[in-house]
Amino acid sequence: MSDIGFPILSLLLAVPLVGAAVCLFVGASAARLVALLATLINFVIGIVLWASYDPAGAQWQFVERADIFGPFSYALGIDGIALMLIMLTVFLMPICIGASWNAIAKRVPEYMSAFLFMETLVIGVFAAQDIFLFYIFFEAGLIPMYLIIGIWGGQDRIYAAYKFFLYTLLGSVLMLIAILWMVRAAGTAAIPELMVYDFAPQAQTWLWLAFFASFAVKMPMWPVHTWLPDAHVQAPTAGSVILAGVLLKLGGYGMLRFSLPMFPEASAQFMWLIFGLSMVAVVYTSLVALVQQDMKKLIAYSSVAHMAIVTVGLFAFNQQGLEGSIILMLSHGLVSGALFLCVGVVYDRLHTREISRYGGLSINMPTYAVFFLLFTMASIGLPGTSGFVGEFLALAGTYQASTWAALICTTGIILGAAYSLYLYRRVAFGEQKNVDAAAMSDLSMRELWLLAPLAGAALWMGIYPESFLQPIRRDVSMIVERIDRAKPASDSQLVENVGWTERFRTVREEHHENTAAGGAH
Amino acid sequence: MDYGQSLLITLPEIILSIGGLVLLLVAAWSGAKATRAVSISAVALLVAAGVATLCYTGDAFGALYSGDQFSDFGHVLIYIAAAISLMIAPRFFQRAGLARAEYPILILYACVGMGMMVSATDFLTLYIGLELNSLAAYVLASFLRTDERSAEAGLKYFVLGALASGILLFGMSLVYGFTGSTSFVAVLGSLGGGMETGALFGIVFVLAGLAFKISAVPFHMWTPDVYEGAPTPVTAFFASAPKVAATALTVRVAVDAFGTQTLAWQQIIIFIALASIILGGVAAIGQTNLKRLLAYSSINNIGFLLIGLAAGTQEGISAVLVYLSIYVAMTLGSFACIMQLRGPDGEPREELSDIAGLSQTNKGLALAMAIFMFSLAGIPPLFGFWGKVVVFDAAIGAGLLPLAVIGIAASVIGAFYYIKIVKLMYFDESRTVLQTGDGKALAWIGAIMALLVSPLGYFSIPLLGGFANNAASALF
């Protein structure tokens, strides 16, 4: 227990859980208020958590431990990476509740309850320090998400719910077997201890594959990504936001926490598998996104492409790649969440997600068009927005590992610009050819309040990313140090590590000399 | 041989037998009026027998009967399951016009048989216990005399049960012939130094007979028909107590009698475990009757139990016992939920389509049912997950990694139909409005079982694990 005298992480878990229980026993409007209140309280606790986190302090802070479950313990604690992802969760949750304020009309108490339960589970995944506890939180998320998609989803919700559930379950059960084996081999279930335990390289291969089966589905990586577009299209708006914003980060978090530090040799061995799948994903899903007629599907495919850049960054085996991937995960959480909200705004008015049913919205919905443009640009990775920082760092890291992977993944940025701008042009610009779309009203106060914080956060992360990089830097460097012994050879021929200013100076002096020589000529 | 001591150790069986006889006389004289009193007394007798079990430990009558901690664990679990089956029954039989005192008495006799099964340390005790239980069970299955399906269930159960008993007996005679004894200890000793082919045949036949009793694939065919045809409280009973008894018996035979020939039976158990998991999952997908579906679910669960046995270690046996306890809670809870479903005419409903939209008409019932289904599917944070963890952990500990991987991957098949039930209750619109709720007993039992398998169950892990470890250590 480092800094504050009470179990703040347990509190973070308990508030939504209590809220979820209360929601079940009250009416619709009360349930909305309870849910909003609980998520806002959690957001405040989250800010306290961030404020009292000491980036230079112990690696694991706010540690709690109680041996009440026999073979495994209730052990919580976070490092900087977990802190950032918890912040993302508590930040997005009130927005999700706000987004479902009017859009969800049937069975509101159960809906709110499922969302709050979800929040507890996700925070639990990031905060768990016991591997069984982690698995319980990780898997349990299936239940509320299954219900959210299945009850409040669109037309084909049942197919999507089944697909989501069974796909992710099959991925995870293999991980369970690996976990059981690891706990036996290492003699401990504590994640911090497992992170520094050296498994035999031969065993690592299998363990890595078992974990990969689970994380690749959650991530999702090509070719096991197909549940995502279905789930996204069918889920209600807030469901999509939480799915894209938080749940997709579980896979990346798992790779950071388990695959890399626990199995460095296997990670190196499979680096090209990851790179290969990611390269295919970036190009293929971007092309698929280009031809989508459904807005949500388009954003869903763009999520797969962005996540592929995250995975190459993670397996670049260097500081920049990892930092960039984490920032890209945070950025994607904000931006794709915001884009889904933008779709939700027009969907609530016209009840269709078909792109061709809209057009010229910048005329009748100027404020909306501004926000939509901002988030589109952030998704493309325009400098000054959060997307740029993440993508640039991740790709710069990838370049150090493999120039080819970096080259191909960078085309994803170009294709990303293509499909994003194409979407924006068809929705916001052009003629107002649909009368009903032209009659839609601009953002309401509630919608403005949902989008504005996201816009603020995306800009903050783009303009001053140091606030987000500082807490994770030490933890990332520890991972990099740990995996350094297995680092694969790279094909990039980097110049000697000269500081930027110095390098600039050398170049300028050379230039000077040249001109001086030219003058004397 | 000290008879006094032996009688004390077999006290639970004595209490139940004599108590059952007395109750039978009461029932004979006062007819249907006494049904309620007899039911209550039967529960009281079960409690008394449970206490008696825990009071005395040791071997009785030479090496015929053992009152060790393993048998204590089995006894208590069986008595709890039987008592619950008694508590959920009265309303059901009243409505069918068959509220008779024979039901509790037959359950008591089945319990005597099951008690002997888990305590048997000799093939003869084993057989007598098994038959005593089975005879009571055949009658129970056809208890609804007026219902054709019930009569069919009873007959089917009887014919196939008799066949299985024959197989078992044949196996026992082979084992006896090749080892020269029916006592587990003696069999263990004489199998120790290598085994003749005849004895191997004996082991195979004994295991086949027992596989029938626990309804493991490929001896499972009777299960769906009997589960569907038998009156629902009886089905709940079949799915819980006799499963405990037969599994515990199989474990004891495998470890205590054939423990020196682990390799001979391990591959058989591995095969039937995987076959049960896969078939129990696949065959359930097309079912439209809830009771039939739960029959396949029980086959599926037996597969997971047998994975713990396949490990053959003390840890594996302990895992089997933990899984059994959780399974009993889940299955009794599911049946308590199903029994609350009645159509507008008051008749019990048990079709899958009947529960469509249940979450809108009866929130509590749908929630409890959803908890049981997710728990049976082994999804955390529900307690059914823990059962799976311990058996697979034991399998990994015994070096059976491929078994664990295949088994857990196949568990996803089963998950499909469990979440299908949740889908029906939560995603679909209701077609028929059901009258739900049927007395306080069912609601309370459903609620208590739901709490046990909810995440709160994790707090019981140290306690349950401790008991199971003690019980398992008695076998080694």
CSV table of C-alpha atoms in Angstrom, one decimal, chain B residues 3-400:
chain,number,residue,atom,x,y,z
B,3,TYR,CA,-19.9,-55.8,16.1
B,4,GLY,CA,-20.6,-52.9,18.3
B,5,GLN,CA,-18.2,-50.7,16.5
B,6,SER,CA,-19.3,-52.0,13.1
B,7,LEU,CA,-22.9,-51.2,13.9
B,8,LEU,CA,-22.0,-47.7,15.0
B,9,ILE,CA,-20.1,-47.1,11.8
B,10,THR,CA,-23.0,-48.4,9.7
B,11,LEU,CA,-25.4,-46.3,11.9
B,12,PRO,CA,-26.6,-44.0,9.0
B,13,GLU,CA,-27.7,-47.0,7.0
B,14,ILE,CA,-29.4,-48.5,10.0
B,15,ILE,CA,-31.2,-45.3,10.9
B,16,LEU,CA,-32.5,-44.9,7.4
B,17,SER,CA,-33.5,-48.6,7.0
B,18,ILE,CA,-35.4,-48.8,10.3
B,19,GLY,CA,-36.8,-45.3,9.9
B,20,GLY,CA,-38.0,-46.2,6.4
B,21,LEU,CA,-39.7,-49.3,7.7
B,22,VAL,CA,-41.5,-47.4,10.5
B,23,LEU,CA,-42.6,-44.8,8.0
B,24,LEU,CA,-43.8,-47.4,5.7
B,25,LEU,CA,-46.0,-48.8,8.4
B,26,VAL,CA,-47.3,-45.3,9.2
B,27,ALA,CA,-48.1,-44.8,5.6
B,28,ALA,CA,-49.9,-48.1,5.3
B,29,TRP,CA,-52.2,-47.3,8.2
B,30,SER,CA,-52.9,-43.7,7.7
B,31,GLY,CA,-52.9,-43.5,3.9
B,32,ALA,CA,-52.4,-40.4,1.9
B,33,LYS,CA,-53.2,-38.2,5.0
B,34,ALA,CA,-49.8,-38.9,6.4
B,35,THR,CA,-47.9,-37.9,3.3
B,36,ARG,CA,-46.8,-34.5,4.7
B,37,ALA,CA,-45.7,-36.0,8.0
B,38,VAL,CA,-43.8,-38.8,6.3
B,39,SER,CA,-42.0,-36.3,4.1
B,40,ILE,CA,-40.9,-34.2,7.0
B,41,SER,CA,-39.9,-37.3,9.0
B,42,ALA,CA,-37.9,-38.5,6.0
B,43,VAL,CA,-35.9,-35.2,5.9
B,44,ALA,CA,-35.4,-35.5,9.7
B,45,LEU,CA,-34.1,-39.0,9.2
B,46,LEU,CA,-31.7,-37.9,6.5
B,47,VAL,CA,-30.4,-35.2,8.9
B,48,ALA,CA,-30.0,-37.7,11.7
B,49,ALA,CA,-28.2,-40.1,9.3
B,50,GLY,CA,-25.9,-37.3,8.2
B,51,VAL,CA,-25.0,-36.6,11.8
B,52,ALA,CA,-24.4,-40.3,12.5
B,53,THR,CA,-22.1,-40.4,9.5
B,54,LEU,CA,-19.9,-37.7,10.8
B,55,CYS,CA,-19.7,-39.2,14.3
B,56,TYR,CA,-18.0,-42.5,13.6
B,57,THR,CA,-15.2,-43.4,11.4
B,58,GLY,CA,-13.4,-46.7,10.7
B,59,ASP,CA,-13.9,-50.0,8.9
B,60,ALA,CA,-16.9,-52.2,9.6
B,61,PHE,CA,-17.6,-55.9,9.3
B,62,GLY,CA,-14.1,-56.9,8.4
B,63,ALA,CA,-13.4,-55.0,5.2
B,64,LEU,CA,-16.9,-54.9,3.8
B,65,TYR,CA,-17.8,-51.4,4.6
B,66,SER,CA,-15.7,-48.3,5.3
B,67,GLY,CA,-16.8,-45.2,7.1
B,68,ASP,CA,-13.8,-43.1,6.1
B,69,GLN,CA,-13.7,-39.4,5.3
B,70,PHE,CA,-14.3,-40.1,1.7
B,71,SER,CA,-17.5,-41.9,2.5
B,72,ASP,CA,-18.5,-39.2,4.9
B,73,PHE,CA,-18.2,-36.6,2.1
B,74,GLY,CA,-20.3,-38.8,-0.2
B,75,HIS,CA,-22.9,-39.5,2.4
B,76,VAL,CA,-23.4,-35.9,3.4
B,77,LEU,CA,-23.6,-34.7,-0.2
B,78,ILE,CA,-26.1,-37.5,-1.1
B,79,TYR,CA,-28.3,-36.7,2.0
B,80,ILE,CA,-28.4,-33.0,1.1
B,81,ALA,CA,-29.4,-33.7,-2.5
B,82,ALA,CA,-32.0,-36.2,-1.3
B,83,ALA,CA,-33.4,-33.9,1.2
B,84,ILE,CA,-33.7,-31.2,-1.4
B,85,SER,CA,-35.4,-33.6,-3.8
B,86,LEU,CA,-37.9,-34.3,-1.0
B,87,MET,CA,-38.6,-30.6,-0.3
B,88,ILE,CA,-39.2,-29.6,-3.9
B,89,ALA,CA,-41.6,-32.5,-4.6
B,90,PRO,CA,-44.9,-32.1,-2.6
B,91,ARG,CA,-46.6,-29.5,-4.8
B,92,PHE,CA,-45.8,-31.4,-8.0
B,93,PHE,CA,-47.3,-34.6,-6.8
B,94,GLN,CA,-50.3,-32.9,-5.3
B,95,ARG,CA,-51.2,-31.4,-8.6
B,96,ALA,CA,-50.8,-34.8,-10.3
B,97,GLY,CA,-53.1,-36.3,-7.6
B,98,LEU,CA,-50.4,-38.7,-6.6
B,99,ALA,CA,-49.2,-37.2,-3.3
B,100,ARG,CA,-48.3,-40.5,-1.8
B,101,ALA,CA,-46.1,-41.4,1.2
B,102,GLU,CA,-44.2,-43.9,-0.8
B,103,TYR,CA,-42.2,-41.2,-2.5
B,104,PRO,CA,-40.2,-40.1,0.5
B,105,ILE,CA,-39.8,-43.7,1.6
B,106,LEU,CA,-38.4,-44.8,-1.7
B,107,ILE,CA,-36.0,-42.0,-1.6
B,108,LEU,CA,-34.9,-43.1,1.8
B,109,TYR,CA,-34.2,-46.6,0.5
B,110,ALA,CA,-32.4,-45.3,-2.4
B,111,CYS,CA,-30.3,-43.4,0.1
B,112,VAL,CA,-29.5,-46.5,2.0
B,113,GLY,CA,-28.3,-48.1,-1.2
B,114,MET,CA,-26.3,-45.0,-2.2
B,115,GLY,CA,-24.7,-44.8,1.3
B,116,MET,CA,-23.5,-48.4,0.9
B,117,MET,CA,-22.2,-47.6,-2.6
B,118,VAL,CA,-19.9,-44.8,-1.4
B,119,SER,CA,-18.8,-46.9,1.6
B,120,ALA,CA,-18.3,-50.2,-0.2
B,121,THR,CA,-14.9,-51.7,0.1
B,122,ASP,CA,-15.9,-55.0,-1.2
B,123,PHE,CA,-17.5,-55.9,-4.5
B,124,LEU,CA,-20.4,-57.6,-2.8
B,125,THR,CA,-21.3,-54.6,-0.7
B,126,LEU,CA,-20.9,-52.6,-3.8
B,127,TYR,CA,-23.4,-54.7,-5.7
B,128,ILE,CA,-26.0,-54.9,-2.9
B,129,GLY,CA,-25.8,-51.1,-2.5
B,130,LEU,CA,-26.1,-50.5,-6.2
B,131,GLU,CA,-29.1,-52.8,-6.6
B,132,LEU,CA,-30.9,-51.4,-3.6
B,133,ASN,CA,-30.5,-48.0,-5.0
B,134,SER,CA,-31.5,-49.1,-8.5
B,135,LEU,CA,-34.6,-50.9,-7.4
B,136,ALA,CA,-35.9,-47.9,-5.6
B,137,ALA,CA,-35.0,-45.8,-8.6
B,138,TYR,CA,-36.9,-47.9,-11.1
B,139,VAL,CA,-40.0,-47.4,-9.1
B,140,LEU,CA,-39.4,-43.7,-8.6
B,141,ALA,CA,-39.0,-43.3,-12.4
B,142,SER,CA,-42.5,-44.7,-13.1
B,143,PHE,CA,-44.1,-43.0,-10.1
B,144,LEU,CA,-46.6,-41.1,-12.2
B,145,ARG,CA,-48.6,-44.3,-13.0
B,146,THR,CA,-51.1,-42.5,-15.1
B,147,ASP,CA,-48.5,-41.0,-17.3
B,148,GLU,CA,-47.3,-43.1,-20.2
B,149,ARG,CA,-44.0,-41.4,-20.5
B,150,SER,CA,-43.3,-42.1,-16.8
B,151,ALA,CA,-44.1,-45.8,-17.1
B,152,GLU,CA,-41.9,-46.0,-20.2
B,153,ALA,CA,-39.1,-44.3,-18.4
B,154,GLY,CA,-39.4,-46.8,-15.5
B,155,LEU,CA,-39.4,-49.8,-17.9
B,156,LYS,CA,-36.5,-48.5,-20.0
B,157,TYR,CA,-34.5,-47.7,-16.9
B,158,PHE,CA,-35.2,-51.2,-15.5
B,159,VAL,CA,-34.3,-53.1,-18.6
B,160,LEU,CA,-31.2,-51.2,-19.4
B,161,GLY,CA,-30.3,-51.1,-15.7
B,162,ALA,CA,-30.6,-54.8,-15.4
B,163,LEU,CA,-28.4,-55.2,-18.4
B,164,ALA,CA,-25.8,-53.0,-16.8
B,165,SER,CA,-26.0,-54.9,-13.6
B,166,GLY,CA,-25.4,-58.0,-15.5
B,167,ILE,CA,-22.3,-56.5,-17.2
B,168,LEU,CA,-21.0,-55.4,-13.8
B,169,LEU,CA,-21.6,-58.7,-12.2
B,170,PHE,CA,-19.8,-60.5,-15.0
B,171,GLY,CA,-16.9,-58.1,-14.6
B,172,MET,CA,-16.9,-58.7,-10.9
B,173,SER,CA,-16.9,-62.5,-11.3
B,174,LEU,CA,-13.9,-62.2,-13.7
B,175,VAL,CA,-12.0,-60.1,-11.2
B,176,TYR,CA,-12.9,-62.5,-8.4
B,177,GLY,CA,-11.8,-65.4,-10.6
B,178,PHE,CA,-8.5,-64.0,-11.4
B,179,THR,CA,-7.6,-62.4,-8.1
B,180,GLY,CA,-9.3,-64.8,-5.7
B,181,SER,CA,-11.1,-62.2,-3.7
B,182,THR,CA,-13.9,-59.7,-3.7
B,183,SER,CA,-12.3,-57.4,-1.2
B,184,PHE,CA,-10.8,-54.2,-2.7
B,185,VAL,CA,-7.7,-54.5,-0.6
B,186,ALA,CA,-7.1,-58.1,-1.7
B,187,VAL,CA,-7.8,-57.3,-5.3
B,188,LEU,CA,-5.4,-54.3,-5.2
B,189,GLY,CA,-2.7,-56.6,-3.7
B,190,SER,CA,-3.1,-59.3,-6.2
B,191,LEU,CA,-3.2,-57.0,-9.2
B,192,GLY,CA,-0.1,-55.4,-8.0
B,193,GLY,CA,2.4,-57.7,-9.6
B,194,GLY,CA,1.2,-57.8,-13.2
B,195,MET,CA,-2.1,-58.7,-14.5
B,196,GLU,CA,-3.6,-61.5,-16.6
B,197,THR,CA,-5.8,-60.7,-19.6
B,198,GLY,CA,-8.8,-62.1,-17.8
B,199,ALA,CA,-8.5,-59.7,-15.0
B,200,LEU,CA,-8.2,-56.9,-17.6
B,201,PHE,CA,-11.5,-58.0,-19.0
B,202,GLY,CA,-12.9,-57.9,-15.5
B,203,ILE,CA,-11.8,-54.3,-15.1
B,204,VAL,CA,-13.2,-53.3,-18.4
B,205,PHE,CA,-16.6,-54.9,-17.6
B,206,VAL,CA,-16.7,-53.5,-14.1
B,207,LEU,CA,-16.0,-50.0,-15.5
B,208,ALA,CA,-18.6,-50.5,-18.3
B,209,GLY,CA,-21.2,-51.4,-15.7
B,210,LEU,CA,-20.3,-48.3,-13.6
B,211,ALA,CA,-20.3,-46.1,-16.7
B,212,PHE,CA,-23.9,-47.0,-17.2
B,213,LYS,CA,-24.7,-45.9,-13.7
B,214,ILE,CA,-23.1,-42.6,-14.1
B,215,SER,CA,-24.5,-42.3,-17.6
B,216,ALA,CA,-21.2,-41.8,-19.4
B,217,VAL,CA,-20.9,-42.2,-23.1
B,218,PRO,CA,-21.2,-44.8,-24.7
B,219,PHE,CA,-23.5,-46.1,-22.0
B,220,HIS,CA,-25.7,-43.0,-21.8
B,221,MET,CA,-28.6,-44.0,-24.0
B,222,TRP,CA,-31.1,-44.4,-21.3
B,223,THR,CA,-30.5,-41.0,-19.7
B,224,PRO,CA,-32.4,-38.6,-21.9
B,225,ASP,CA,-35.5,-40.8,-22.0
B,226,VAL,CA,-35.5,-41.5,-18.3
B,227,TYR,CA,-34.9,-37.9,-17.5
B,228,GLU,CA,-37.7,-36.7,-19.8
B,229,GLY,CA,-40.2,-39.3,-18.7
B,230,ALA,CA,-39.7,-39.4,-15.0
B,231,PRO,CA,-41.6,-36.9,-12.8
B,232,THR,CA,-39.5,-33.7,-12.5
B,233,PRO,CA,-38.7,-34.0,-8.8
B,234,VAL,CA,-37.5,-37.5,-9.5
B,235,THR,CA,-35.4,-36.3,-12.4
B,236,ALA,CA,-33.9,-33.7,-10.1
B,237,PHE,CA,-33.1,-36.5,-7.7
B,238,PHE,CA,-31.6,-38.8,-10.4
B,239,ALA,CA,-29.4,-36.0,-11.7
B,240,SER,CA,-28.0,-35.3,-8.3
B,241,ALA,CA,-27.7,-37.9,-5.5
B,242,PRO,CA,-27.3,-41.1,-7.6
B,243,LYS,CA,-24.7,-39.3,-9.7
B,244,VAL,CA,-22.7,-38.5,-6.6
B,245,ALA,CA,-23.0,-42.1,-5.4
B,246,ALA,CA,-22.1,-43.7,-8.7
B,247,THR,CA,-19.2,-41.3,-9.3
B,248,ALA,CA,-17.8,-41.8,-5.8
B,249,LEU,CA,-18.2,-45.5,-6.2
B,250,THR,CA,-16.3,-45.4,-9.5
B,251,VAL,CA,-13.6,-43.4,-7.9
B,252,ARG,CA,-13.2,-45.8,-5.1
B,253,VAL,CA,-13.2,-48.9,-7.3
B,254,ALA,CA,-10.6,-47.3,-9.6
B,255,VAL,CA,-8.3,-46.2,-6.9
B,256,ASP,CA,-8.8,-48.7,-4.1
B,257,ALA,CA,-9.3,-51.9,-6.1
B,258,PHE,CA,-7.6,-51.2,-9.4
B,259,GLY,CA,-5.1,-48.6,-8.1
B,260,THR,CA,-2.1,-50.7,-8.9
B,261,GLN,CA,-3.2,-51.0,-12.6
B,262,THR,CA,-3.8,-47.3,-13.2
B,263,LEU,CA,-2.6,-47.5,-16.8
B,264,ALA,CA,-5.1,-50.2,-17.6
B,265,TRP,CA,-8.2,-48.1,-16.7
B,266,GLN,CA,-6.8,-44.6,-17.3
B,267,GLN,CA,-7.2,-44.8,-21.0
B,268,ILE,CA,-10.7,-46.1,-20.7
B,269,ILE,CA,-11.6,-43.3,-18.4
B,270,ILE,CA,-10.0,-40.7,-20.7
B,271,PHE,CA,-11.9,-42.1,-23.7
B,272,ILE,CA,-15.3,-42.0,-22.0
B,273,ALA,CA,-14.6,-38.6,-20.4
B,274,LEU,CA,-13.9,-37.0,-23.8
B,275,ALA,CA,-16.7,-38.9,-25.5
B,276,SER,CA,-19.1,-37.7,-22.8
B,277,ILE,CA,-18.0,-34.1,-23.1
B,278,ILE,CA,-18.3,-34.1,-26.8
B,279,LEU,CA,-21.5,-36.1,-27.2
B,280,GLY,CA,-23.1,-34.4,-24.2
B,281,GLY,CA,-22.4,-31.1,-26.0
B,282,VAL,CA,-23.3,-31.9,-29.5
B,283,ALA,CA,-26.4,-34.0,-28.9
B,284,ALA,CA,-27.9,-31.4,-26.7
B,285,ILE,CA,-28.0,-28.8,-29.4
B,286,GLY,CA,-31.1,-30.1,-31.2
B,287,GLN,CA,-33.1,-30.8,-28.0
B,288,THR,CA,-36.4,-29.0,-27.5
B,289,ASN,CA,-37.3,-30.4,-24.1
B,290,LEU,CA,-35.7,-28.8,-21.0
B,291,LYS,CA,-35.4,-32.0,-19.1
B,292,ARG,CA,-33.8,-33.8,-22.0
B,293,LEU,CA,-31.4,-31.0,-22.4
B,294,LEU,CA,-30.4,-31.2,-18.8
B,295,ALA,CA,-29.9,-34.9,-19.3
B,296,TYR,CA,-27.4,-34.2,-22.0
B,297,SER,CA,-25.9,-31.6,-19.7
B,298,SER,CA,-25.5,-34.1,-17.0
B,299,ILE,CA,-23.7,-36.4,-19.5
B,300,ASN,CA,-21.5,-33.5,-20.4
B,301,ASN,CA,-20.7,-32.8,-16.7
B,302,ILE,CA,-19.9,-36.4,-16.0
B,303,GLY,CA,-17.2,-36.1,-18.7
B,304,PHE,CA,-15.6,-33.2,-16.8
B,305,LEU,CA,-15.8,-35.2,-13.5
B,306,LEU,CA,-14.0,-38.1,-15.2
B,307,ILE,CA,-11.2,-35.9,-16.2
B,308,GLY,CA,-10.4,-35.5,-12.6
B,309,LEU,CA,-10.6,-39.3,-12.1
B,310,ALA,CA,-8.4,-39.8,-15.2
B,311,ALA,CA,-5.7,-37.9,-13.4
B,312,GLY,CA,-5.8,-40.7,-10.8
B,313,THR,CA,-4.0,-38.6,-8.2
B,314,GLN,CA,-5.2,-37.5,-4.8
B,315,GLU,CA,-5.5,-34.0,-6.2
B,316,GLY,CA,-7.7,-35.3,-9.0
B,317,ILE,CA,-10.0,-37.1,-6.7
B,318,SER,CA,-10.3,-34.0,-4.5
B,319,ALA,CA,-11.2,-32.1,-7.7
B,320,VAL,CA,-13.8,-34.6,-8.6
B,321,LEU,CA,-15.4,-34.1,-5.2
B,322,VAL,CA,-15.3,-30.3,-5.5
B,323,TYR,CA,-16.9,-30.5,-8.9
B,324,LEU,CA,-19.5,-32.9,-7.7
B,325,SER,CA,-20.6,-30.5,-4.9
B,326,ILE,CA,-20.8,-27.6,-7.3
B,327,TYR,CA,-22.6,-29.7,-9.9
B,328,VAL,CA,-25.2,-30.9,-7.4
B,329,ALA,CA,-26.0,-27.2,-6.5
B,330,MET,CA,-26.2,-26.2,-10.1
B,331,THR,CA,-28.4,-29.1,-11.2
B,332,LEU,CA,-30.8,-29.0,-8.3
B,333,GLY,CA,-31.1,-25.3,-8.8
B,334,SER,CA,-31.9,-25.7,-12.5
B,335,PHE,CA,-34.6,-28.2,-11.7
B,336,ALA,CA,-36.0,-26.0,-9.0
B,337,CYS,CA,-36.3,-23.3,-11.7
B,338,ILE,CA,-37.9,-25.6,-14.3
B,339,MET,CA,-40.4,-26.9,-11.8
B,340,GLN,CA,-41.7,-23.4,-11.4
B,341,LEU,CA,-42.8,-23.2,-15.0
B,342,ARG,CA,-46.5,-23.8,-15.5
B,343,GLY,CA,-48.8,-23.0,-18.4
B,344,PRO,CA,-52.0,-20.9,-18.0
B,345,ASP,CA,-53.8,-24.2,-17.3
B,346,GLY,CA,-51.5,-24.9,-14.3
B,347,GLU,CA,-49.9,-27.8,-16.0
B,348,PRO,CA,-46.2,-28.1,-15.8
B,349,ARG,CA,-44.3,-26.9,-18.9
B,350,GLU,CA,-40.9,-28.2,-19.9
B,351,GLU,CA,-40.4,-27.2,-23.5
B,352,LEU,CA,-37.6,-24.9,-24.5
B,353,SER,CA,-40.1,-22.6,-26.3
B,354,ASP,CA,-42.0,-22.1,-23.1
B,355,ILE,CA,-39.2,-20.1,-21.5
B,356,ALA,CA,-39.1,-17.6,-24.3
B,357,GLY,CA,-39.2,-14.1,-22.9
B,358,LEU,CA,-39.2,-15.3,-19.3
B,359,SER,CA,-37.0,-12.4,-18.3
B,360,GLN,CA,-39.9,-10.1,-18.8
B,361,THR,CA,-42.6,-12.1,-17.0
B,362,ASN,CA,-40.5,-13.3,-14.1
B,363,LYS,CA,-37.2,-11.5,-13.6
B,364,GLY,CA,-36.1,-13.4,-10.5
B,365,LEU,CA,-36.7,-16.8,-12.0
B,366,ALA,CA,-35.0,-15.9,-15.3
B,367,LEU,CA,-32.0,-14.5,-13.4
B,368,ALA,CA,-31.6,-17.6,-11.3
B,369,MET,CA,-31.9,-19.8,-14.4
B,370,ALA,CA,-29.3,-17.6,-16.2
B,371,ILE,CA,-26.9,-18.0,-13.3
B,372,PHE,CA,-27.3,-21.8,-13.5
B,373,MET,CA,-26.8,-21.9,-17.2
B,374,PHE,CA,-23.7,-19.7,-17.2
B,375,SER,CA,-22.4,-21.6,-14.3
B,376,LEU,CA,-22.9,-24.9,-16.1
B,377,ALA,CA,-21.1,-23.5,-19.1
B,378,GLY,CA,-18.2,-22.7,-16.7
B,379,ILE,CA,-18.1,-19.0,-17.4
B,380,PRO,CA,-16.5,-17.0,-14.5
B,381,PRO,CA,-17.4,-15.3,-12.2
B,382,LEU,CA,-19.9,-18.0,-11.5
B,383,PHE,CA,-18.9,-20.9,-9.3
B,384,GLY,CA,-19.2,-23.6,-12.0
B,385,PHE,CA,-16.0,-22.2,-13.4
B,386,TRP,CA,-14.1,-23.2,-10.3
B,387,GLY,CA,-15.2,-26.8,-10.7
B,388,LYS,CA,-13.7,-26.8,-14.2
B,389,VAL,CA,-10.5,-25.2,-13.0
B,390,VAL,CA,-9.8,-27.8,-10.3
B,391,VAL,CA,-10.4,-30.8,-12.6
B,392,PHE,CA,-8.3,-29.4,-15.4
B,393,ASP,CA,-5.6,-28.4,-13.0
B,394,ALA,CA,-5.5,-31.9,-11.7
B,395,ALA,CA,-5.3,-33.3,-15.2
B,396,ILE,CA,-2.4,-30.9,-15.9
B,397,GLY,CA,-0.7,-31.9,-12.7
B,398,ALA,CA,-0.9,-35.6,-13.7
B,399,GLY,CA,0.7,-34.7,-17.1
B,400,LEU,CA,-2.4,-35.2,-19.1
